[in-house]
Tab-separated table of C-alpha atoms in Angstrom:
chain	number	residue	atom	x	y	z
A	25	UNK	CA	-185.099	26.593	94.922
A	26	UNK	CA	-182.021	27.047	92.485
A	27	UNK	CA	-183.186	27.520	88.729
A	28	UNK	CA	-179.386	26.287	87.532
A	29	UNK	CA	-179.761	22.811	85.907
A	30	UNK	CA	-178.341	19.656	87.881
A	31	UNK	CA	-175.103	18.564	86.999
A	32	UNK	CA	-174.658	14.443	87.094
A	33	UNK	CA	-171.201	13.595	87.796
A	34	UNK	CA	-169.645	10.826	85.992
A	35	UNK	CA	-166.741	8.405	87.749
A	36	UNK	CA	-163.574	9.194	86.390
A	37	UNK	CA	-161.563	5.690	85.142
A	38	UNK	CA	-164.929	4.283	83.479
A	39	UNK	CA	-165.242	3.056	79.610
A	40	UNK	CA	-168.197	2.467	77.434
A	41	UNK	CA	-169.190	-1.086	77.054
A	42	UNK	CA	-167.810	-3.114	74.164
A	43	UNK	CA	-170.186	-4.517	71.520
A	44	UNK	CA	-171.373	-7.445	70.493
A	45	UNK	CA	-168.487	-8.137	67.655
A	46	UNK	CA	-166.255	-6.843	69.112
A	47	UNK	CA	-166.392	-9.232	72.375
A	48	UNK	CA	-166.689	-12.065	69.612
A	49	UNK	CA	-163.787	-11.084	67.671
A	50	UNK	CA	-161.760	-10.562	71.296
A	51	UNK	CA	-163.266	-14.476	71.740
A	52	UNK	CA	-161.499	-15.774	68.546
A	53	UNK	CA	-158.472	-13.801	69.011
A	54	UNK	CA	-157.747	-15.568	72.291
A	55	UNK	CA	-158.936	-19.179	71.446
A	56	UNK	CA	-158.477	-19.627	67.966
A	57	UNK	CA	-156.504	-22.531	68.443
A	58	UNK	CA	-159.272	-24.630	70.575
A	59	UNK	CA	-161.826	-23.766	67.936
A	60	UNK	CA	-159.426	-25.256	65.368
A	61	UNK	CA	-158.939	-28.086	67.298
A	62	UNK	CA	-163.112	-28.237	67.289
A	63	UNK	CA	-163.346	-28.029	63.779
A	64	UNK	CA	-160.923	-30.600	63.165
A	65	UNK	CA	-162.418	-32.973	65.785
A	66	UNK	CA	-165.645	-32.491	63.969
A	67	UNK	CA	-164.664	-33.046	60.224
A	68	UNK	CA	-162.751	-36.340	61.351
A	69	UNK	CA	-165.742	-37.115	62.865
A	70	UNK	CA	-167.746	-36.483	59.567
A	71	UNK	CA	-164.842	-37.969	56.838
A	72	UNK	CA	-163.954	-40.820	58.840
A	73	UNK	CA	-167.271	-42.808	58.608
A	74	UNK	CA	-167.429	-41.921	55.186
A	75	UNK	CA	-163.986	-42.934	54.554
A	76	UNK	CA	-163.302	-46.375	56.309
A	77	UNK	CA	-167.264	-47.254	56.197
A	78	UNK	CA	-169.012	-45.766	53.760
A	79	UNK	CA	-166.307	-45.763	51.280
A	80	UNK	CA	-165.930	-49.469	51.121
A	81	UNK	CA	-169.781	-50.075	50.662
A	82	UNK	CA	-170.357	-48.473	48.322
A	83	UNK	CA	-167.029	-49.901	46.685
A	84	UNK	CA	-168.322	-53.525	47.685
A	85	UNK	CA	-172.117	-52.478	46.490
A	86	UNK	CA	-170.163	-51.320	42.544
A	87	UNK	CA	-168.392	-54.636	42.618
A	88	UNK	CA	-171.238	-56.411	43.381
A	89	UNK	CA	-173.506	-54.925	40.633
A	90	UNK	CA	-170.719	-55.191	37.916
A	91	UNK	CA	-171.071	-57.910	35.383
A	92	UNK	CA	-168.405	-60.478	33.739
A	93	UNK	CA	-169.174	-61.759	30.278
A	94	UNK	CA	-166.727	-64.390	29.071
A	95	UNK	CA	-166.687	-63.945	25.380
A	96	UNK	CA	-163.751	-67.008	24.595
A	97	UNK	CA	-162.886	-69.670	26.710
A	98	UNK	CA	-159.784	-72.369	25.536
A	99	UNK	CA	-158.955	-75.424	27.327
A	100	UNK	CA	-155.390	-76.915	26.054
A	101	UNK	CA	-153.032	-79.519	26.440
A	102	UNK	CA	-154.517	-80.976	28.798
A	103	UNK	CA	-153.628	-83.843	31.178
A	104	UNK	CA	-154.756	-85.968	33.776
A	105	UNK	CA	-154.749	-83.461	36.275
A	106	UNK	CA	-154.841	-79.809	35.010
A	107	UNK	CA	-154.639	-77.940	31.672
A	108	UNK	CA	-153.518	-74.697	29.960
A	109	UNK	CA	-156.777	-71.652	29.868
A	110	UNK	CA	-156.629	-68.712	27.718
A	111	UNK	CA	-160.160	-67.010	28.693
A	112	UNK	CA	-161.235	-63.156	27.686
A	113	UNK	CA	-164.227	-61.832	29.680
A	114	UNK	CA	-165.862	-58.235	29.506
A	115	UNK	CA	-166.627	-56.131	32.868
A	116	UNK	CA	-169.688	-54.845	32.482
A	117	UNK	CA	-169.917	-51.624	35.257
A	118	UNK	CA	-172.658	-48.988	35.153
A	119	UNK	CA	-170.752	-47.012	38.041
A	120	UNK	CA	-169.176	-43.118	37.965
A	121	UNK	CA	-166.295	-44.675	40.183
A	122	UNK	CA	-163.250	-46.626	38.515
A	123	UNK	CA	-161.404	-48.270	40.958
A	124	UNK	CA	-158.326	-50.398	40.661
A	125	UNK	CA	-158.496	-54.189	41.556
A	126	UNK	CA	-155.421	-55.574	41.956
A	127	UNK	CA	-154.492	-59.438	40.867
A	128	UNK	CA	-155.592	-62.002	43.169
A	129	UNK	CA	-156.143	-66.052	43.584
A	130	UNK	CA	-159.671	-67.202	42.456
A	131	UNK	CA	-161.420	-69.983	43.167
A	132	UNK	CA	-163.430	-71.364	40.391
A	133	UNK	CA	-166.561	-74.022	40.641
A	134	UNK	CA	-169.779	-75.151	39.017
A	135	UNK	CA	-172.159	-73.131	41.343
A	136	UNK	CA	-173.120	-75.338	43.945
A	137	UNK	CA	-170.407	-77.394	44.190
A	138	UNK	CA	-167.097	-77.116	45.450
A	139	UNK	CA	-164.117	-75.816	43.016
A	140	UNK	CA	-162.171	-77.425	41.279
A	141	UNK	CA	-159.453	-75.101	40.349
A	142	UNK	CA	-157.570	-71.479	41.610
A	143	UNK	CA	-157.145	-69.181	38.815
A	144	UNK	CA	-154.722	-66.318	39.103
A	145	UNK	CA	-156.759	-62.849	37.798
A	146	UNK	CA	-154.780	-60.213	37.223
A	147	UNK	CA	-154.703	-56.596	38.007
A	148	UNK	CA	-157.700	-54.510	36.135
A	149	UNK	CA	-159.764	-51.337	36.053
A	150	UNK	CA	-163.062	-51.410	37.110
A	151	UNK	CA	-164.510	-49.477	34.694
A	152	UNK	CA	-167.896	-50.448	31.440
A	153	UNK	CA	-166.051	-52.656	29.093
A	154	UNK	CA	-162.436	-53.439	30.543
A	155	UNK	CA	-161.472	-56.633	29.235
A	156	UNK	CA	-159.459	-59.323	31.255
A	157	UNK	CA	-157.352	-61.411	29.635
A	158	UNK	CA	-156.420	-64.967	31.946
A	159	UNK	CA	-153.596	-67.022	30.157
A	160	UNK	CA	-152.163	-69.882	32.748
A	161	UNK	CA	-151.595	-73.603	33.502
A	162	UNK	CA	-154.663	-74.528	35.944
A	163	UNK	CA	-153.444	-76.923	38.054
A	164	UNK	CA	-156.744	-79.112	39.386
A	165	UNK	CA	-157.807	-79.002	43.351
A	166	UNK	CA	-160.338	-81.591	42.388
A	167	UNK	CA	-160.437	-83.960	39.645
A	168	UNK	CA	-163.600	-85.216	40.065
A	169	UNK	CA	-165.617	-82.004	41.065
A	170	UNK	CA	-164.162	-80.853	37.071
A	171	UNK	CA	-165.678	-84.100	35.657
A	172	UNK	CA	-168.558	-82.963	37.067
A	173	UNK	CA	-168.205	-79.595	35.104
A	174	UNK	CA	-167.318	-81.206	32.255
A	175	UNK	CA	-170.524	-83.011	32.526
A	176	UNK	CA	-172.401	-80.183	32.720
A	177	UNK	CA	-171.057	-78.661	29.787
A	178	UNK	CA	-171.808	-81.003	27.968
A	179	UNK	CA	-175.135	-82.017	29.135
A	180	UNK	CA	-176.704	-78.329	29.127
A	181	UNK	CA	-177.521	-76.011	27.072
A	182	UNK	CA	-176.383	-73.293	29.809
A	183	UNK	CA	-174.341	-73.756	32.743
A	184	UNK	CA	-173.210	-71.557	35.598
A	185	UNK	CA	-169.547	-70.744	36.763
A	186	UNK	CA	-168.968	-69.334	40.176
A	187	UNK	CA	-165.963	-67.431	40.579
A	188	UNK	CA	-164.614	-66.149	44.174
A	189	UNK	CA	-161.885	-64.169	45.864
A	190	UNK	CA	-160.695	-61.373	48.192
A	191	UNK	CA	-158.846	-58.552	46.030
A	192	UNK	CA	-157.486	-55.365	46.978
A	193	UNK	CA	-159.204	-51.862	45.821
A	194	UNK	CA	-157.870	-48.843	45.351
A	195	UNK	CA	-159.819	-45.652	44.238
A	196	UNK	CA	-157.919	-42.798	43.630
A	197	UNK	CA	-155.974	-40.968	46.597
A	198	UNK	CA	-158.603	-43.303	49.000
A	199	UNK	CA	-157.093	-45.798	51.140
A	200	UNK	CA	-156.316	-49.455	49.909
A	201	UNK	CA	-159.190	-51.717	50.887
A	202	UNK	CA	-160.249	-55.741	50.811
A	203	UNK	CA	-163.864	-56.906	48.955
A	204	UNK	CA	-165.215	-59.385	48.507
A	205	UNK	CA	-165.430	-60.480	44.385
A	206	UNK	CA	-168.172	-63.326	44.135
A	207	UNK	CA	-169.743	-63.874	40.399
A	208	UNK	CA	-171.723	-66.127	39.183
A	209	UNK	CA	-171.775	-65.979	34.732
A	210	UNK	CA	-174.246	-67.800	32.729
A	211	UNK	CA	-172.453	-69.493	30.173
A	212	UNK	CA	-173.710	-71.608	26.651
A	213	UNK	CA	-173.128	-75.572	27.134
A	214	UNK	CA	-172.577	-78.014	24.351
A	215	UNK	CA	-176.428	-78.889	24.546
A	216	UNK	CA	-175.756	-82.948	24.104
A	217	UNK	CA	-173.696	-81.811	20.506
A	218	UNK	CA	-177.765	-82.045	19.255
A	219	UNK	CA	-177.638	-81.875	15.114
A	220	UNK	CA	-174.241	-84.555	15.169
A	221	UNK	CA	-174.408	-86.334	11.771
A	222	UNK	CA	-172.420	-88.299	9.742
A	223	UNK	CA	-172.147	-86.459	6.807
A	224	UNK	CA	-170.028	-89.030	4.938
A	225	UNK	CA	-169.232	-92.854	5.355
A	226	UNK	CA	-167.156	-95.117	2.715
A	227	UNK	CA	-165.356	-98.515	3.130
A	228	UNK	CA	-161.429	-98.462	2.982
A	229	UNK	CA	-159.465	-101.024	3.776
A	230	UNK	CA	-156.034	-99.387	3.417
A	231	UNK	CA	-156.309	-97.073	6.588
A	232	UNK	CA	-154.025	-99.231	8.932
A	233	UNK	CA	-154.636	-100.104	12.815
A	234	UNK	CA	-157.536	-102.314	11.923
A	235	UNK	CA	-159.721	-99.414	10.358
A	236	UNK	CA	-162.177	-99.947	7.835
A	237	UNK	CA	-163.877	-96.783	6.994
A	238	UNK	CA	-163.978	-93.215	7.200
A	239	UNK	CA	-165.876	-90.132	6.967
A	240	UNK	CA	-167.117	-86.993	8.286
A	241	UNK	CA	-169.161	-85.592	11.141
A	242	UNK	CA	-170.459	-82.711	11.782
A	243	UNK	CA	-170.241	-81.689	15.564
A	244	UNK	CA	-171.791	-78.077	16.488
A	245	UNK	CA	-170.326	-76.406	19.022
A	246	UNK	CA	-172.913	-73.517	20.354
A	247	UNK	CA	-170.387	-72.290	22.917
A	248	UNK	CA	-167.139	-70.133	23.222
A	249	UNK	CA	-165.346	-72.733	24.481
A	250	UNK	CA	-162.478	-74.063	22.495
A	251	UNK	CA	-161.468	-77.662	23.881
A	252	UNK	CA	-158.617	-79.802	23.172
A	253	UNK	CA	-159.926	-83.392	23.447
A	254	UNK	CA	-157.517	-85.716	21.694
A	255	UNK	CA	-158.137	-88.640	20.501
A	256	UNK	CA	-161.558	-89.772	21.019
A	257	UNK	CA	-162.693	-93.608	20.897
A	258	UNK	CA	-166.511	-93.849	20.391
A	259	UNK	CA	-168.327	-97.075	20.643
A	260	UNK	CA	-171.107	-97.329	17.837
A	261	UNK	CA	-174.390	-99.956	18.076
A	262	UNK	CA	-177.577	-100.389	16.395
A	263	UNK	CA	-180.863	-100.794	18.360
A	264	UNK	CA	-178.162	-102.334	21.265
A	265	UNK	CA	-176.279	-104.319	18.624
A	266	UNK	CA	-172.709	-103.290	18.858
A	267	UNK	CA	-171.031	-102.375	15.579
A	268	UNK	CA	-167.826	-101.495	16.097
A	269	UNK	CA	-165.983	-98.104	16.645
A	270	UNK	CA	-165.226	-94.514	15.738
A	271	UNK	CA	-162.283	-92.704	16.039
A	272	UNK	CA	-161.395	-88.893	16.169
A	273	UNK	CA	-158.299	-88.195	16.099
A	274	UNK	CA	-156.545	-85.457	17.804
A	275	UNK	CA	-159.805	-83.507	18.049
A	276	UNK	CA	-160.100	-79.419	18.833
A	277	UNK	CA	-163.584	-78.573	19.017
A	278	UNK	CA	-164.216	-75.212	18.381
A	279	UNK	CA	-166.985	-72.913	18.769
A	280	UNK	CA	-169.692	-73.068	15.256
A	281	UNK	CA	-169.771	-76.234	13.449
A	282	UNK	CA	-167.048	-78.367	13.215
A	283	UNK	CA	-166.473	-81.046	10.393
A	284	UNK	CA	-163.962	-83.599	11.765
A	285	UNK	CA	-162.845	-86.692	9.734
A	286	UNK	CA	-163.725	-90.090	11.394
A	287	UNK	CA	-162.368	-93.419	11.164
A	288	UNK	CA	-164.108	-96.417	12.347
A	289	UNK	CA	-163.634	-100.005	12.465
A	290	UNK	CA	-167.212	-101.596	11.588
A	291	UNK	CA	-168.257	-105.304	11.654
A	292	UNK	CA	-169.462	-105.265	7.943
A	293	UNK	CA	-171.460	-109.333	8.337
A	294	UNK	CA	-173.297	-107.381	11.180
A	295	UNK	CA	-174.126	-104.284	9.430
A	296	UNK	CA	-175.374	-106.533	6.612
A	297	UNK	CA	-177.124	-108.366	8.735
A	298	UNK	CA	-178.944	-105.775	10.664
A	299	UNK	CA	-179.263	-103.282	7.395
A	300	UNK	CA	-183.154	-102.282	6.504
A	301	UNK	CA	-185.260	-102.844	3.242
A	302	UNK	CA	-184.420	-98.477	2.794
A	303	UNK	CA	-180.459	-99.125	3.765
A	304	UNK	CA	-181.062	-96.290	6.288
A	305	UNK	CA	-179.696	-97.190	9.907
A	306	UNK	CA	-180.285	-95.951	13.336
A	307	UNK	CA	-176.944	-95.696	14.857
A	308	UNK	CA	-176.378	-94.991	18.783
A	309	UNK	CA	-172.849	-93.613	19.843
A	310	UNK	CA	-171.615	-92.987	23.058
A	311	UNK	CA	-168.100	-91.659	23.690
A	312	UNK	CA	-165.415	-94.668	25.072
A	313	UNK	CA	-162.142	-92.686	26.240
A	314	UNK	CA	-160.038	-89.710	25.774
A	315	UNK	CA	-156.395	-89.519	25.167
A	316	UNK	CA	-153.693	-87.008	24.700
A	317	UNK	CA	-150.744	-87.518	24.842
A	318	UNK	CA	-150.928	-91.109	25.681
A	319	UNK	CA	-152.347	-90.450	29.113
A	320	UNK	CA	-156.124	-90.771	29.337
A	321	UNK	CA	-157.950	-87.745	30.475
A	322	UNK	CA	-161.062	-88.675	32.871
A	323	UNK	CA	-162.611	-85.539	32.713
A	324	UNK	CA	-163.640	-85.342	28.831
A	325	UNK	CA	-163.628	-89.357	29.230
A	326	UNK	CA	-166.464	-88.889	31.698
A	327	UNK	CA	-168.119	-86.111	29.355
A	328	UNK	CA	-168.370	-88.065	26.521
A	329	UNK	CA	-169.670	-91.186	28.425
A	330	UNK	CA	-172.266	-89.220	29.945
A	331	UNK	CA	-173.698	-87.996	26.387
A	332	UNK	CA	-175.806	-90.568	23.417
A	333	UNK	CA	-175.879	-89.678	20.573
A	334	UNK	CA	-178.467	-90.474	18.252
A	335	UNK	CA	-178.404	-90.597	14.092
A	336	UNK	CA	-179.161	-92.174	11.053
A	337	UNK	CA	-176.839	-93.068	8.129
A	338	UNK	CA	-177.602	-94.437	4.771
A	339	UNK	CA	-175.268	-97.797	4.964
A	340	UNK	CA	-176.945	-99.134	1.489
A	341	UNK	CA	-173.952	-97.209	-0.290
A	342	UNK	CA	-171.040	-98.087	2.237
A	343	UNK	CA	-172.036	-101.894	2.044
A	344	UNK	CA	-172.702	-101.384	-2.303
């Protein structure tokens, strides 16, 4: 046996094999483009729900938890069948995100019942504390479903206004999308004018238009509305004796207490015959019409119908 050590032959034309990065990097150098395809596929697949479904809930969900506080409300020359607003309100918004909203048509009801006017809101940021300022002519839809308002506002201390419509959002570089904008705001009422007085009453026969006395009242006005009434005629009885009649004239009632002078015209042989041992008088007054303008206006006529007021008045001076 040979004692020379075995020599292994190796095949000529033979390379080592390559390694694991290497074969890897070799991948990514030849298909680059499909994996960038891949990625793109996948982050489309990722930023699209976000964008065109997630996106607009959580816009809609913001909207929805935002607040409106009306701080002034004004009703002005009014007519039969609409009237001029100025209203400020506050958004209230506790969100990170402040998108656009841009103007849009309203519709505006008692919650409930079915609206009586469109309001035209205009374009805001939806951010804490953005105030919106809505000066227009508001043509009425419905008469009658504003007498109801009116009504309301008169007869309650609170009442609720529903506001809808479909605006346009826009956050940032995000697309432009529709929501939904549906609020409901608590608002103060009149509260049946409770504490109305007559603060003064005297006889004068020199006021013209067969008038024979005049005063003050005091009307509170808990509210922020501001209302342009005209001239009010108020019917005036005692214990369902009628008396006669009151008369505002060209009446703005505005929010606090409001002294207004009064003219009446009063049966005097009726007064005297009704008037008690202590001159003091239980009067009941319940509004008759509205005017302005020389056109009657149903809507504050109905108001003031719906409301009695009750009060006393010392009538031992008036009648000496």
């Amino acid at each position: 046996m040979s004692d020379k050590a075995a020599v292994e032959e190796v095949p000529l034309g033979t390379t080592a094999k390559p390694s694991f990065l290497a074969r890897v990097k070799a991948h990514f150098k030849k298909w680059w483009w499909a994996h960038l395809i891949a990625l793109a596929v996948i982050v489309l697949v990722i930023a699209l729900p976000l964008v065109y479904v997630g996106y607009p809930r959580i816009a809609q969900g913001d909207i929805n938890d935002s607040t409106l506080d009306v701080t002034s409300m004004e009703i002005s020359d009014p007519s039969p069948d609409g009237f001029h607003l100025n209203q400020k309100q506050v958004i209230g918004s506790g969100s990170t995100f402040k998108p656009k909203l841009f103007s849009f048509d309203a519709d505006v009801s008692l919650l409930g019942s079915s609206k009586f006017a469109k309001v035209t809101v205009p374009e805001v940021q939806g951010r804490d504390g953005y105030v919106v300022d809505i000066d227009q002519w508001v043509d009425l839809s419905s008469v009658e479903d504003f007498e109801a308002f009116s009504i309301a506002v008169m007869m309650n201390e609170e009442f609720k206004l529903n506001i809808y419509g479909e605006p346009r959002l826009k956050l940032g570089a995000l697309p432009t999308i529709d929501i939904d904008y549906n609020k409901t705001i608590t608002m103060k009422g009149l509260n049946k004018l409770n504490g109305f007085k007559i603060e003064k009453l005297g006889l004068n026969t020199d006021l013209g238009q067969g008038r024979n006395a005049e005063g003050t009242v005091l009307i509170p006005n808990p509210s922020v509305l501001t209302l342009t009434m005209g001239n009010l005629t108020l019917d005036v009885s005692s214990n369902g004796t009628k008396l006669g009649q009151s008369f505002l004239d060209d009446l703005v009632l505005r929010p606090g207490d409001n002294h207004v002078p009064m003219t009446s015209f009063l049966n005097i042989s009726t007064l005297a015959g009704l008037l008690p041992g202590d001159g003091i008088m239980p009067l009941t007054i319940v509004g008759n019409s509205s005017v302005y303008n020389g056109e009657p206006i149903s809507y504050f006529t109905k108001a003031l119908q719906a409301n009695t007021l009750n009060t006393n008045v010392n009538l031992s001076a008036v009648l000496g």
